[in-house]
Coordinates of C-alpha atoms in Angstrom, one line a residue:
M22 CA -6.7 13.8 0.8
I23 CA -2.9 14.0 0.2
L24 CA -0.8 16.8 1.8
L25 CA 2.2 18.3 0.0
I26 CA 4.8 19.2 2.6
E27 CA 7.2 21.3 1.8
T28 CA 10.7 21.8 3.5
V29 CA 13.3 24.3 2.8
A30 CA 15.2 21.4 1.0
R31 CA 12.8 18.7 0.1
R32 CA 9.0 17.9 -0.6
Y33 CA 7.2 14.9 1.1
V34 CA 2.9 13.8 1.1
C35 CA 1.6 12.3 3.4
R36 CA -2.2 11.1 4.3
Q37 CA -4.4 14.3 5.3
H38 CA -6.1 12.1 7.9
D39 CA -2.7 11.7 9.7
V40 CA -3.2 15.5 11.1
D41 CA -5.5 16.4 13.0
S42 CA -4.8 20.1 12.0
V43 CA -2.7 22.3 9.8
G44 CA -2.3 25.9 10.6
L45 CA 0.4 29.0 11.9
A46 CA 3.3 27.5 14.0
T47 CA 2.8 29.2 17.6
Q48 CA 5.0 29.4 20.4
A49 CA 2.5 27.7 23.2
D50 CA 3.7 25.1 25.2
H51 CA 0.6 23.4 26.0
D52 CA -2.6 22.8 23.7
E53 CA -6.4 24.2 24.5
R54 CA -6.2 20.8 27.1
G55 CA -3.1 21.0 28.4
R56 CA -1.2 18.6 26.9
R57 CA 2.2 19.7 26.4
I58 CA 3.0 20.1 22.7
I59 CA 6.6 18.5 21.3
R60 CA 7.7 20.9 18.2
H61 CA 10.1 19.6 15.5
H62 CA 11.1 20.9 12.4
L63 CA 10.6 18.8 9.7
G64 CA 13.4 19.4 7.5
P65 CA 16.2 19.2 9.6
L66 CA 14.5 16.1 11.4
L67 CA 14.6 13.7 8.3
D68 CA 17.5 15.3 6.7
P69 CA 19.9 17.4 8.6
A70 CA 21.7 18.7 5.9
D71 CA 18.2 20.2 5.6
P72 CA 18.0 23.1 7.6
P73 CA 15.0 24.8 9.6
A74 CA 13.2 27.3 8.3
L75 CA 12.9 30.7 9.2
S76 CA 10.1 32.4 7.4
R77 CA 6.5 31.8 8.3
L78 CA 6.0 29.0 9.4
H79 CA 3.6 26.5 9.4
A80 CA 2.5 23.3 11.8
L81 CA 0.8 19.8 11.1
T82 CA -0.4 19.4 14.5
I83 CA -1.0 15.5 15.6
G84 CA -3.0 15.2 19.3
L85 CA -1.7 12.1 21.4
R86 CA -3.4 11.1 24.6
R87 CA -1.0 12.8 26.7
R88 CA 0.8 15.0 23.9
V89 CA 0.9 16.9 20.9
V90 CA 2.8 17.2 18.5
E91 CA 4.1 19.6 15.9
F92 CA 5.7 19.5 13.0
V93 CA 6.9 22.5 11.7
V94 CA 7.2 23.5 7.8
P95 CA 7.3 26.9 5.7
R96 CA 4.7 25.4 3.1
V97 CA 1.7 22.7 3.0
D98 CA -0.5 22.5 0.3
L99 CA -3.5 20.1 -0.2
L100 CA -3.5 18.5 -3.6
A101 CA -6.0 19.3 -6.0
E102 CA -5.5 15.7 -7.8
T103 CA -4.3 12.8 -5.4
P104 CA -1.1 11.0 -6.2
V105 CA -1.1 7.8 -6.5
I106 CA 1.1 6.2 -3.5
M107 CA 3.1 3.2 -4.6
P108 CA 4.0 1.7 -1.3
L109 CA 8.0 0.9 -0.7
A110 CA 9.2 -2.4 -2.1
P111 CA 9.2 -5.6 1.2
F112 CA 12.4 -5.9 1.1
L113 CA 13.9 -1.8 2.0
A114 CA 10.5 -1.4 4.3
A115 CA 11.9 -4.3 6.2
R116 CA 15.6 -2.6 6.6
L117 CA 14.0 0.8 7.7
R118 CA 13.9 0.3 11.5
L119 CA 11.7 4.2 12.0
P120 CA 9.4 2.9 8.9
W121 CA 8.4 6.6 8.4
A122 CA 8.6 6.6 5.1
N123 CA 5.7 4.1 3.8
G124 CA 6.1 4.8 0.5
V125 CA 6.3 7.3 -2.7
A126 CA 4.3 9.3 -5.1
L127 CA 5.3 10.5 -8.4
L128 CA 4.5 14.9 -8.3
D129 CA 6.2 17.1 -11.6
D130 CA 8.1 13.4 -12.6
Q131 CA 10.1 13.1 -9.4
P132 CA 9.7 10.6 -6.5
V133 CA 8.3 11.8 -3.7
I134 CA 8.3 10.6 -0.1
A135 CA 5.7 9.5 1.3
L136 CA 5.1 9.9 5.6
D137 CA 3.6 8.4 8.1
L138 CA 3.1 11.5 10.7
R139 CA 1.0 9.7 12.7
R140 CA 3.6 6.9 13.5
M141 CA 6.5 9.3 13.7
A142 CA 4.8 11.4 16.1
A143 CA 3.9 8.6 18.3
D144 CA 7.5 7.6 18.2
L145 CA 9.0 11.0 19.1
A146 CA 6.1 10.7 22.0
L147 CA 8.0 7.7 22.9
G148 CA 11.8 9.5 22.7
L149 CA 12.6 7.5 19.8
H150 CA 14.5 9.9 16.8
L151 CA 16.5 9.4 14.5
A152 CA 20.1 9.3 16.2
H153 CA 18.4 5.6 17.3
A154 CA 18.7 4.7 14.0

């Protein structure tokens, strides 16, 4: 199953099994197991020109051993039909310092980047982010 993730300005897809839960965003600092929650607006994280959403927000939650990472977005949908995700060409993938994009899907005749949210969460928990790219 594939999730369609919408930020203010962009659309992305990811595999549903990369995300532990999807729900309304909260302001909690820790989860029920006491792990610290690291929260990021996905739009500005991937594209500084994509402003943070101010409306009702959803959280894509990924639990790691000691932390939980939440990616906050305005909209998330489960796609009824699973699109074909084409892997990135090897020469392009080799040039990505932080390989968070792992392919491209075609939705409504438009290319949409496929994200590896679990890898993003692990990198962010380690303190890696786009400023180091």
